[in-house]
Structures are given as C-alpha cells and as structure tokens.
Amino acid sequence: MPIGEAMIGAPGEAVIVAPAPDGGAAAADPGADGRPDVGWITMRAPGSAGALEAARRHWAGPLLVEPSSPADLAAIRETADGVIVGAAWTRDLVLVRASARLGLPVIVQRGPHASLGEWLATVRECEAEGNDLLVLCETGGRAHDGSTAPDLGLMRAARERSGRPVLAGLGEDAGLAGAAVAAGADGLVLAPGADGRTAAAARRTATLVRAVTAPLDGPSRPGSVAAARAEIDRVDAALATLLERRAELAGVVQRLKPVGGFAGRDMERERRLVAAMARHAPRLGEARLAAIMNAVIEAGLDLSEEERRASP
Ligand SMILES: O=C(O)C(=O)C[C@]1(C(=O)O)C=C[C@@H](O)C=C1
C-alpha cells in the first residue's frame, strides 16, 4: 500500500511511522535512520489549528493526518498522503465515511475497546465507500501500568482475517518494536514525543527481526533472481545493523584496554571468536569466517582510531 513514496505491506519491510518533525528544538536532524518513513499528525490535539500547514513546512515526506471534523478533510485531501481514522472516533460513521471518500489511503485504528469484529466492521464501512486503500492500525488497550499497549495477538488475527497490512501503535513502550514485528506488523507507529533516537532504535530492531523471521514466514528458497536479491537485501540490512553495533562495542573495548587499536591486537581472542562463530555457520567454516572477521575487526579498529583522533 503506497503512502507517498513509502510502501506499507511490502514483504520483509517494516515502515516507521512517527510524529512528523515540526521544526521545534527537538527536531535537530536525527540522521537518516532516525527519520520516519511516514510522518503523522493529529488535528485533534489541543492547539492543533494550523498543524497541517506547520507539518508541511517542516516535513516533505509522506504524511498521515487525523482530522478533527469534516471541515478538515478538504485540506487533508490537498496536502496529505493518507488519512487516519482515529481510535477515539471509529463510531463517528459520518466522519469515517467522509474520510474514506477522500480516496486517499485510510489508516483504520482499533477503538480502545473494540473487538476484532467491530474493528473489521469499521474497515468495511470504508470499503463500502469504494476505498480499497486500507491499512489497519492496532493501538491497543490499557497496559498493566495504565498506559496503552498494542494487543499483538489481535493485530495478527486482524492481518490474517482482513488480508490487509497492519501497523502496531507502540504507545509509550517503544521496546515492543521487536515483538510487534515478529508478530507480523508491517510497520510501527511511534507515539507523540518519540524522537529520532527512538525512531532509529525501532528501525534497527525491526530490520533485525524482519531478517531473522523472514525465512520462517516466506519461501525458504526464493524462486527468482529478483526474489532472492530482495531477500539478500534484507539480510544485508540486518548485517549492516549488526556491524554498526559491533563496531560500537569494539570501540568501547579499545578505550578500556591498556593498549587499544591496532597496537593492542589480540590474535588469540580473534581465533577463539572465529571458532565460536563457525559453530553457527558450519558451511562457511573457520577459514572463510577468519577472512571475513579479519576485515570486520580491522574496519572496527580503523574506525575507533579515526574517532579517537577526532575526539581524544
Ligand atoms: O577483544 C578485544 O580485545 C578487542 O579489541 C576487540 C576485537 C574485536 O573487534 O572483536 C578487536 C581487536 C582484537 O584483536 C580482538 C578483538
């Protein structure tokens, strides 16, 4: 389901949907992995008059907007890439139907106490308006501490029953990102206040979990070059995420060792870690892994020496 240039529901991808950057002090550029794939705003929050124009001034990417009333819809059609049917008003069928008639993709949230059947009934209201661009979003009910958390079992069932992509609203607990992706979420919605670091962490987790679970829910032997390459791209994304983390940890070791960097190389430790890895990668075997890990370790040492020169 395309939302602007983002795609929700592509196999193996999990999009990050986060509050659209508003140009405030906290909006210092978070870097590519902290930037959402899709931004969202609500026009229901107090003081949100002008929120749509403000969002568009600071955010050129795909934008989802929750209206506060039918009066907002014309501006949403002009400016947004999708409309959010919010959990708080799924029973306002006049607004639900009018939102669906915009012809934009519709994100249908589950009302806080709605059953699966009631949630899917709201989806059918949108279908009845001739809109087939529908994504479901599980925003959850009350968690143990009074905050909201997504019901991942319900989300999974909704995905199966509807055949449509689903998003998981993580509420206050961005730590649910991995569980949500493992449960089949096609994307993660971050709550107001989530910053670039939260978005980057959610993206890294989603990338790893997707790569690890893909062989379990997809074909284990892709049938074409394009399908195999798509799978390789996902594994490479996970590898890159892990390599970045490994380099960070190796950098910590260099600063803590009495002699860090290339001068403090410990070949016995390297031999042992390669042997341990060979148990997880028996077909590659120790000799090939040794060559791979030598390059990985040297890249980490090189980075740590460069960073040390920049900030001793
Ligand atoms: O474990 C260490 O002593 C490190 O410095 C880390 C590390 C690695 O990247 O794994 C790097 C260099 C050493 O030769 C061995 C291992």
mmCIF file of C-alpha atoms and ligand atoms in Angstrom:
data_model
loop_
_atom_site.group_PDB
_atom_site.id
_atom_site.type_symbol
_atom_site.label_atom_id
_atom_site.label_comp_id
_atom_site.label_asym_id
_atom_site.label_seq_id
_atom_site.Cartn_x
_atom_site.Cartn_y
_atom_site.Cartn_z
ATOM 1 C CA MET A 1 0.000 0.000 0.000
ATOM 2 C CA PRO A 2 1.841 3.165 -1.125
ATOM 3 C CA ILE A 3 1.721 6.143 1.243
ATOM 4 C CA GLY A 4 3.527 8.818 -0.758
ATOM 5 C CA GLU A 5 6.836 7.189 -1.641
ATOM 6 C CA ALA A 6 6.672 4.808 1.328
ATOM 7 C CA MET A 7 5.236 1.307 0.978
ATOM 8 C CA ILE A 8 3.309 -0.372 3.790
ATOM 9 C CA GLY A 9 2.992 -4.126 3.483
ATOM 10 C CA ALA A 10 5.932 -4.897 1.183
ATOM 11 C CA PRO A 11 7.261 -8.327 2.144
ATOM 12 C CA GLY A 12 10.098 -8.104 4.608
ATOM 13 C CA GLU A 13 9.827 -4.372 5.221
ATOM 14 C CA ALA A 14 8.573 -2.607 8.337
ATOM 15 C CA VAL A 15 7.929 1.097 7.926
ATOM 16 C CA ILE A 16 8.489 3.551 10.757
ATOM 17 C CA VAL A 17 5.587 5.953 11.228
ATOM 18 C CA ALA A 18 6.422 8.734 13.669
ATOM 19 C CA PRO A 19 5.189 12.213 14.594
ATOM 20 C CA ALA A 20 6.050 14.487 11.669
ATOM 21 C CA PRO A 21 9.071 16.630 12.540
ATOM 22 C CA ASP A 22 7.704 20.081 13.456
ATOM 23 C CA GLY A 23 10.839 22.172 13.325
ATOM 24 C CA GLY A 24 10.959 22.528 17.119
ATOM 25 C CA ALA A 25 14.114 22.459 19.202
ATOM 26 C CA ALA A 26 13.992 18.667 19.447
ATOM 27 C CA ALA A 27 13.921 18.416 15.689
ATOM 28 C CA ALA A 28 17.675 18.575 15.164
ATOM 29 C CA ASP A 29 18.394 16.348 12.188
ATOM 30 C CA PRO A 30 18.240 12.797 13.609
ATOM 31 C CA GLY A 31 20.182 11.277 10.701
ATOM 32 C CA ALA A 32 18.805 9.029 8.029
ATOM 33 C CA ASP A 33 17.839 6.084 10.231
ATOM 34 C CA GLY A 34 16.070 8.327 12.757
ATOM 35 C CA ARG A 35 13.915 9.980 10.138
ATOM 36 C CA PRO A 36 10.478 8.362 9.849
ATOM 37 C CA ASP A 37 9.403 6.724 6.596
ATOM 38 C CA VAL A 38 5.996 8.303 7.165
ATOM 39 C CA GLY A 39 5.102 11.231 9.415
ATOM 40 C CA TRP A 40 1.798 11.589 11.225
ATOM 41 C CA ILE A 41 -0.082 14.392 12.912
ATOM 42 C CA THR A 42 -3.450 14.723 14.579
ATOM 43 C CA MET A 43 -5.673 17.755 14.226
ATOM 44 C CA ARG A 44 -7.485 16.708 17.427
ATOM 45 C CA ALA A 45 -4.814 17.722 19.897
ATOM 46 C CA PRO A 46 -5.402 20.979 21.755
ATOM 47 C CA GLY A 47 -3.876 23.885 19.865
ATOM 48 C CA SER A 48 -3.561 21.926 16.649
ATOM 49 C CA ALA A 49 -5.101 24.625 14.452
ATOM 50 C CA GLY A 50 -2.586 25.178 11.686
ATOM 51 C CA ALA A 51 -0.894 21.845 12.479
ATOM 52 C CA LEU A 52 -1.199 20.671 8.887
ATOM 53 C CA GLU A 53 0.479 23.748 7.406
ATOM 54 C CA ALA A 54 3.154 23.618 10.102
ATOM 55 C CA ALA A 55 3.825 19.944 9.383
ATOM 56 C CA ARG A 56 4.141 20.626 5.688
ATOM 57 C CA ARG A 57 6.592 23.474 6.289
ATOM 58 C CA HIS A 58 8.954 21.101 8.080
ATOM 59 C CA TRP A 59 8.196 17.700 6.606
ATOM 60 C CA ALA A 60 8.235 16.972 2.885
ATOM 61 C CA GLY A 61 7.894 13.189 3.272
ATOM 62 C CA PRO A 62 4.750 11.035 3.285
ATOM 63 C CA LEU A 63 2.203 12.416 5.765
ATOM 64 C CA LEU A 64 -0.782 10.849 7.535
ATOM 65 C CA VAL A 65 -3.307 13.155 9.164
ATOM 66 C CA GLU A 66 -6.110 12.524 11.649
ATOM 67 C CA PRO A 67 -8.949 15.014 11.124
ATOM 68 C CA SER A 68 -10.878 16.569 13.987
ATOM 69 C CA SER A 69 -14.010 17.152 11.907
ATOM 70 C CA PRO A 70 -15.306 17.014 8.317
ATOM 71 C CA ALA A 71 -14.125 20.613 7.964
ATOM 72 C CA ASP A 72 -10.515 19.376 7.940
ATOM 73 C CA LEU A 73 -10.950 16.952 5.079
ATOM 74 C CA ALA A 74 -10.530 19.342 2.135
ATOM 75 C CA ALA A 75 -7.125 20.453 3.420
ATOM 76 C CA ILE A 76 -6.158 16.841 4.093
ATOM 77 C CA ARG A 77 -7.020 15.874 0.523
ATOM 78 C CA GLU A 78 -4.844 18.713 -0.773
ATOM 79 C CA THR A 79 -1.844 18.181 1.455
ATOM 80 C CA ALA A 80 -1.694 14.718 2.994
ATOM 81 C CA ASP A 81 -0.850 11.262 1.656
ATOM 82 C CA GLY A 82 -3.321 9.406 3.854
ATOM 83 C CA VAL A 83 -5.992 9.907 6.483
ATOM 84 C CA ILE A 84 -6.142 8.364 9.946
ATOM 85 C CA VAL A 85 -9.442 7.094 11.337
ATOM 86 C CA GLY A 86 -8.536 7.560 14.993
ATOM 87 C CA ALA A 87 -9.244 5.073 17.773
ATOM 88 C CA ALA A 88 -11.289 7.684 19.651
ATOM 89 C CA TRP A 89 -13.899 8.175 16.939
ATOM 90 C CA THR A 90 -14.321 4.931 14.987
ATOM 91 C CA ARG A 91 -18.034 5.141 15.863
ATOM 92 C CA ASP A 92 -18.420 8.562 14.220
ATOM 93 C CA LEU A 93 -19.552 6.936 10.997
ATOM 94 C CA VAL A 94 -20.248 10.229 9.242
ATOM 95 C CA LEU A 95 -16.605 11.221 9.634
ATOM 96 C CA VAL A 96 -15.343 7.680 8.948
ATOM 97 C CA ARG A 97 -17.235 7.541 5.655
ATOM 98 C CA ALA A 98 -16.292 11.068 4.617
ATOM 99 C CA SER A 99 -12.653 10.258 5.366
ATOM 100 C CA ALA A 100 -12.843 7.118 3.224
ATOM 101 C CA ARG A 101 -14.403 9.108 0.357
ATOM 102 C CA LEU A 102 -11.284 11.293 0.072
ATOM 103 C CA GLY A 103 -9.830 8.457 -1.979
ATOM 104 C CA LEU A 104 -6.564 8.624 -0.025
ATOM 105 C CA PRO A 105 -5.187 5.601 1.832
ATOM 106 C CA VAL A 106 -7.017 5.218 5.162
ATOM 107 C CA ILE A 107 -5.377 4.003 8.367
ATOM 108 C CA VAL A 108 -8.139 2.424 10.463
ATOM 109 C CA GLN A 109 -7.205 2.352 14.128
ATOM 110 C CA ARG A 110 -8.934 -0.025 16.530
ATOM 111 C CA GLY A 111 -11.142 1.656 19.095
ATOM 112 C CA PRO A 112 -9.802 1.052 22.621
ATOM 113 C CA HIS A 113 -12.482 -1.482 23.500
ATOM 114 C CA ALA A 114 -13.372 -2.692 20.018
ATOM 115 C CA SER A 115 -13.409 -6.420 19.309
ATOM 116 C CA LEU A 116 -11.840 -7.778 16.129
ATOM 117 C CA GLY A 117 -15.313 -7.953 14.594
ATOM 118 C CA GLU A 118 -16.089 -4.325 15.427
ATOM 119 C CA TRP A 119 -12.737 -3.194 14.088
ATOM 120 C CA LEU A 120 -13.259 -5.029 10.797
ATOM 121 C CA ALA A 121 -16.780 -3.563 10.596
ATOM 122 C CA THR A 122 -15.187 -0.088 10.507
ATOM 123 C CA VAL A 123 -12.912 -1.334 7.726
ATOM 124 C CA ARG A 124 -15.993 -2.487 5.802
ATOM 125 C CA GLU A 125 -17.555 0.984 6.187
ATOM 126 C CA CYS A 126 -14.549 2.345 4.311
ATOM 127 C CA GLU A 127 -14.762 -0.385 1.664
ATOM 128 C CA ALA A 128 -18.424 0.459 1.167
ATOM 129 C CA GLU A 129 -17.361 3.991 0.187
ATOM 130 C CA GLY A 130 -15.331 2.455 -2.646
ATOM 131 C CA ASN A 131 -11.989 2.830 -0.896
ATOM 132 C CA ASP A 132 -9.716 -0.196 -1.074
ATOM 133 C CA LEU A 133 -6.564 1.596 0.126
ATOM 134 C CA LEU A 134 -6.877 0.405 3.696
ATOM 135 C CA VAL A 135 -4.334 -0.286 6.411
ATOM 136 C CA LEU A 136 -5.234 -1.436 9.919
ATOM 137 C CA CYS A 137 -3.569 0.019 12.974
ATOM 138 C CA GLU A 138 -3.643 -1.677 16.367
ATOM 139 C CA THR A 139 -3.348 0.988 19.026
ATOM 140 C CA GLY A 140 -4.234 -1.268 21.909
ATOM 141 C CA GLY A 141 -5.971 -1.107 25.197
ATOM 142 C CA ARG A 142 -4.769 -0.430 28.710
ATOM 143 C CA ALA A 143 -1.443 -1.960 29.691
ATOM 144 C CA HIS A 144 -0.592 -3.080 33.246
ATOM 145 C CA ASP A 145 0.537 0.413 34.258
ATOM 146 C CA GLY A 146 -2.405 2.344 32.816
ATOM 147 C CA SER A 147 -0.643 3.336 29.583
ATOM 148 C CA THR A 148 -1.762 1.833 26.270
ATOM 149 C CA ALA A 149 -0.045 -1.084 24.590
ATOM 150 C CA PRO A 150 -0.908 -2.950 21.404
ATOM 151 C CA ASP A 151 -2.598 -6.330 21.570
ATOM 152 C CA LEU A 152 -0.251 -8.210 19.250
ATOM 153 C CA GLY A 153 -2.355 -11.373 19.058
ATOM 154 C CA LEU A 154 -5.352 -9.341 17.952
ATOM 155 C CA MET A 155 -3.199 -7.449 15.464
ATOM 156 C CA ARG A 156 -2.005 -10.730 13.975
ATOM 157 C CA ALA A 157 -5.558 -12.050 13.717
ATOM 158 C CA ALA A 158 -6.688 -8.816 12.029
ATOM 159 C CA ARG A 159 -3.927 -9.151 9.456
ATOM 160 C CA GLU A 160 -4.925 -12.725 8.690
ATOM 161 C CA ARG A 161 -8.668 -12.102 8.593
ATOM 162 C CA SER A 162 -8.522 -8.897 6.526
ATOM 163 C CA GLY A 163 -5.573 -9.730 4.271
ATOM 164 C CA ARG A 164 -4.549 -6.104 4.701
ATOM 165 C CA PRO A 165 -1.329 -4.608 6.061
ATOM 166 C CA VAL A 166 -1.277 -3.810 9.764
ATOM 167 C CA LEU A 167 0.575 -1.247 11.829
ATOM 168 C CA ALA A 168 1.338 -1.580 15.526
ATOM 169 C CA GLY A 169 0.984 1.567 17.608
ATOM 170 C CA LEU A 170 3.685 1.119 20.236
ATOM 171 C CA GLY A 171 2.213 3.612 22.683
ATOM 172 C CA GLU A 172 4.674 4.557 25.404
ATOM 173 C CA ASP A 173 6.693 1.357 25.041
ATOM 174 C CA ALA A 174 8.981 1.542 22.011
ATOM 175 C CA GLY A 175 10.616 -1.596 23.429
ATOM 176 C CA LEU A 176 7.731 -3.572 21.928
ATOM 177 C CA ALA A 177 9.104 -2.897 18.432
ATOM 178 C CA GLY A 178 10.750 -6.310 18.077
ATOM 179 C CA ALA A 179 7.763 -8.244 19.387
ATOM 180 C CA ALA A 180 5.399 -6.302 17.114
ATOM 181 C CA VAL A 181 7.478 -7.021 14.014
ATOM 182 C CA ALA A 182 7.857 -10.681 14.988
ATOM 183 C CA ALA A 183 4.057 -10.826 15.344
ATOM 184 C CA GLY A 184 3.724 -9.648 11.738
ATOM 185 C CA ALA A 185 3.420 -5.851 11.945
ATOM 186 C CA ASP A 186 4.070 -4.216 8.583
ATOM 187 C CA GLY A 187 5.031 -1.021 10.347
ATOM 188 C CA LEU A 188 5.424 0.628 13.726
ATOM 189 C CA VAL A 189 3.680 3.806 14.826
ATOM 190 C CA LEU A 190 5.590 5.839 17.386
ATOM 191 C CA ALA A 191 3.787 7.969 19.941
ATOM 192 C CA PRO A 192 3.979 11.752 20.306
ATOM 193 C CA GLY A 193 7.259 12.665 21.910
ATOM 194 C CA ALA A 194 9.205 9.893 20.158
ATOM 195 C CA ASP A 195 12.439 11.455 18.941
ATOM 196 C CA GLY A 196 14.918 10.492 16.235
ATOM 197 C CA ARG A 197 16.805 8.174 18.594
ATOM 198 C CA THR A 198 13.633 6.218 19.358
ATOM 199 C CA ALA A 199 12.839 6.015 15.656
ATOM 200 C CA ALA A 200 16.380 4.834 14.848
ATOM 201 C CA ALA A 201 16.257 2.177 17.570
ATOM 202 C CA ALA A 202 12.846 0.955 16.357
ATOM 203 C CA ARG A 203 14.151 0.793 12.794
ATOM 204 C CA ARG A 204 17.250 -1.185 13.780
ATOM 205 C CA THR A 205 15.185 -3.638 15.800
ATOM 206 C CA ALA A 206 12.648 -4.019 13.002
ATOM 207 C CA THR A 207 15.399 -4.626 10.448
ATOM 208 C CA LEU A 208 16.974 -7.343 12.553
ATOM 209 C CA VAL A 209 13.747 -9.073 13.467
ATOM 210 C CA ARG A 210 12.466 -8.984 9.884
ATOM 211 C CA ALA A 211 15.644 -10.541 8.527
ATOM 212 C CA VAL A 212 15.594 -13.259 11.144
ATOM 213 C CA THR A 213 11.901 -14.132 10.847
ATOM 214 C CA ALA A 214 11.548 -13.770 7.048
ATOM 215 C CA PRO A 215 12.734 -17.314 6.246
ATOM 216 C CA LEU A 216 10.157 -18.608 8.711
ATOM 217 C CA ASP A 217 7.167 -16.921 7.100
ATOM 218 C CA GLY A 218 8.381 -16.588 3.480
ATOM 219 C CA PRO A 219 9.664 -19.091 0.941
ATOM 220 C CA SER A 220 12.929 -20.545 2.228
ATOM 221 C CA ARG A 221 14.210 -20.879 -1.347
ATOM 222 C CA PRO A 222 13.168 -17.816 -3.399
ATOM 223 C CA GLY A 223 12.064 -18.743 -6.904
ATOM 224 C CA SER A 224 13.680 -15.971 -8.942
ATOM 225 C CA VAL A 225 16.771 -13.788 -9.052
ATOM 226 C CA ALA A 226 14.683 -10.764 -8.050
ATOM 227 C CA ALA A 227 13.118 -12.565 -5.072
ATOM 228 C CA ALA A 228 16.474 -13.919 -3.918
ATOM 229 C CA ARG A 229 18.048 -10.456 -4.255
ATOM 230 C CA ALA A 230 15.224 -8.920 -2.241
ATOM 231 C CA GLU A 231 15.921 -11.482 0.485
ATOM 232 C CA ILE A 232 19.656 -10.750 0.292
ATOM 233 C CA ASP A 233 18.908 -7.030 0.651
ATOM 234 C CA ARG A 234 17.039 -7.728 3.879
ATOM 235 C CA VAL A 235 19.822 -9.899 5.264
ATOM 236 C CA ASP A 236 22.377 -7.227 4.291
ATOM 237 C CA ALA A 237 20.333 -4.581 6.087
ATOM 238 C CA ALA A 238 20.431 -6.728 9.214
ATOM 239 C CA LEU A 239 24.156 -7.397 8.742
ATOM 240 C CA ALA A 240 24.836 -3.668 8.418
ATOM 241 C CA THR A 241 22.860 -3.004 11.583
ATOM 242 C CA LEU A 242 24.846 -5.652 13.450
ATOM 243 C CA LEU A 243 28.174 -4.482 12.004
ATOM 244 C CA GLU A 244 27.466 -0.942 13.181
ATOM 245 C CA ARG A 245 26.682 -2.226 16.677
ATOM 246 C CA ARG A 246 29.743 -4.482 16.677
ATOM 247 C CA ALA A 247 31.984 -1.573 15.695
ATOM 248 C CA GLU A 248 30.500 0.491 18.516
ATOM 249 C CA LEU A 249 31.261 -2.261 21.052
ATOM 250 C CA ALA A 250 34.759 -2.871 19.684
ATOM 251 C CA GLY A 251 35.346 0.884 20.062
ATOM 252 C CA VAL A 252 34.390 0.614 23.742
ATOM 253 C CA VAL A 253 36.937 -2.187 24.204
ATOM 254 C CA GLN A 254 39.685 -0.102 22.553
ATOM 255 C CA ARG A 255 39.112 2.726 25.016
ATOM 256 C CA LEU A 256 39.121 0.367 28.018
ATOM 257 C CA LYS A 257 42.154 -1.788 27.107
ATOM 258 C CA PRO A 258 45.542 -0.645 28.377
ATOM 259 C CA VAL A 259 46.744 -0.634 24.754
ATOM 260 C CA GLY A 260 43.933 -0.181 22.272
ATOM 261 C CA GLY A 261 43.758 -0.016 18.481
ATOM 262 C CA PHE A 262 45.943 -1.951 16.059
ATOM 263 C CA ALA A 263 48.823 -1.873 18.552
ATOM 264 C CA GLY A 264 46.797 -3.869 21.087
ATOM 265 C CA ARG A 265 45.545 -6.563 18.744
ATOM 266 C CA ASP A 266 44.825 -9.914 20.443
ATOM 267 C CA MET A 267 45.089 -12.665 17.840
ATOM 268 C CA GLU A 268 44.171 -15.433 20.292
ATOM 269 C CA ARG A 269 40.875 -13.699 21.104
ATOM 270 C CA GLU A 270 40.213 -13.317 17.354
ATOM 271 C CA ARG A 271 40.901 -17.024 16.735
ATOM 272 C CA ARG A 272 38.505 -18.009 19.508
ATOM 273 C CA LEU A 273 35.680 -15.770 18.327
ATOM 274 C CA VAL A 274 36.023 -17.142 14.790
ATOM 275 C CA ALA A 275 35.888 -20.711 16.124
ATOM 276 C CA ALA A 276 32.753 -19.864 18.108
ATOM 277 C CA MET A 277 31.138 -18.329 15.013
ATOM 278 C CA ALA A 278 31.948 -21.403 12.933
ATOM 279 C CA ARG A 279 29.600 -23.392 15.159
ATOM 280 C CA HIS A 280 26.747 -21.134 13.939
ATOM 281 C CA ALA A 281 27.999 -21.095 10.327
ATOM 282 C CA PRO A 282 29.366 -24.611 9.711
ATOM 283 C CA ARG A 283 29.060 -24.454 5.920
ATOM 284 C CA LEU A 284 31.136 -21.297 5.719
ATOM 285 C CA GLY A 285 33.633 -22.842 8.124
ATOM 286 C CA GLU A 286 36.519 -21.364 10.056
ATOM 287 C CA ALA A 287 38.848 -20.454 7.184
ATOM 288 C CA ARG A 288 36.295 -18.337 5.325
ATOM 289 C CA LEU A 289 34.960 -16.801 8.527
ATOM 290 C CA ALA A 290 38.503 -15.893 9.573
ATOM 291 C CA ALA A 291 38.940 -13.850 6.392
ATOM 292 C CA ILE A 292 35.547 -12.162 6.868
ATOM 293 C CA MET A 293 36.171 -11.381 10.530
ATOM 294 C CA ASN A 294 39.649 -10.078 9.878
ATOM 295 C CA ALA A 295 38.122 -7.438 7.596
ATOM 296 C CA VAL A 296 35.371 -6.707 10.111
ATOM 297 C CA ILE A 297 37.797 -6.345 13.026
ATOM 298 C CA GLU A 298 40.199 -4.180 11.065
ATOM 299 C CA ALA A 299 37.345 -1.904 9.965
ATOM 300 C CA GLY A 300 36.316 -1.553 13.630
ATOM 301 C CA LEU A 301 39.866 -0.748 14.748
ATOM 302 C CA ASP A 302 40.265 1.742 11.908
ATOM 303 C CA LEU A 303 37.021 3.496 12.873
ATOM 304 C CA SER A 304 37.935 3.600 16.538
ATOM 305 C CA GLU A 305 41.362 5.122 15.782
ATOM 306 C CA GLU A 306 39.760 7.699 13.493
ATOM 307 C CA GLU A 307 37.199 8.650 16.143
ATOM 308 C CA ARG A 308 39.888 8.789 18.807
ATOM 309 C CA ARG A 309 41.919 11.208 16.659
ATOM 310 C CA ALA A 310 38.786 13.359 16.217
ATOM 311 C CA SER A 311 37.948 13.398 19.968
ATOM 312 C CA PRO A 312 40.875 12.072 22.036
HETATM 313 O O1 LIG B 1 38.535 -8.062 22.367
HETATM 314 C C1 LIG B 1 39.389 -7.209 22.169
HETATM 315 O O2 LIG B 1 40.441 -7.171 22.821
HETATM 316 C C2 LIG B 1 39.205 -6.204 21.136
HETATM 317 O O3 LIG B 1 39.980 -5.284 20.997
HETATM 318 C C3 LIG B 1 38.049 -6.348 20.197
HETATM 319 C C4 LIG B 1 38.460 -7.078 18.914
HETATM 320 C C5 LIG B 1 37.167 -7.281 18.083
HETATM 321 O O4 LIG B 1 36.839 -6.412 17.262
HETATM 322 O O5 LIG B 1 36.468 -8.255 18.369
HETATM 323 C C6 LIG B 1 39.413 -6.219 18.172
HETATM 324 C C7 LIG B 1 40.755 -6.437 18.191
HETATM 325 C C8 LIG B 1 41.359 -7.559 18.858
HETATM 326 O O6 LIG B 1 42.405 -8.103 18.137
HETATM 327 C C9 LIG B 1 40.393 -8.581 19.263
HETATM 328 C C10 LIG B 1 39.053 -8.379 19.221
#
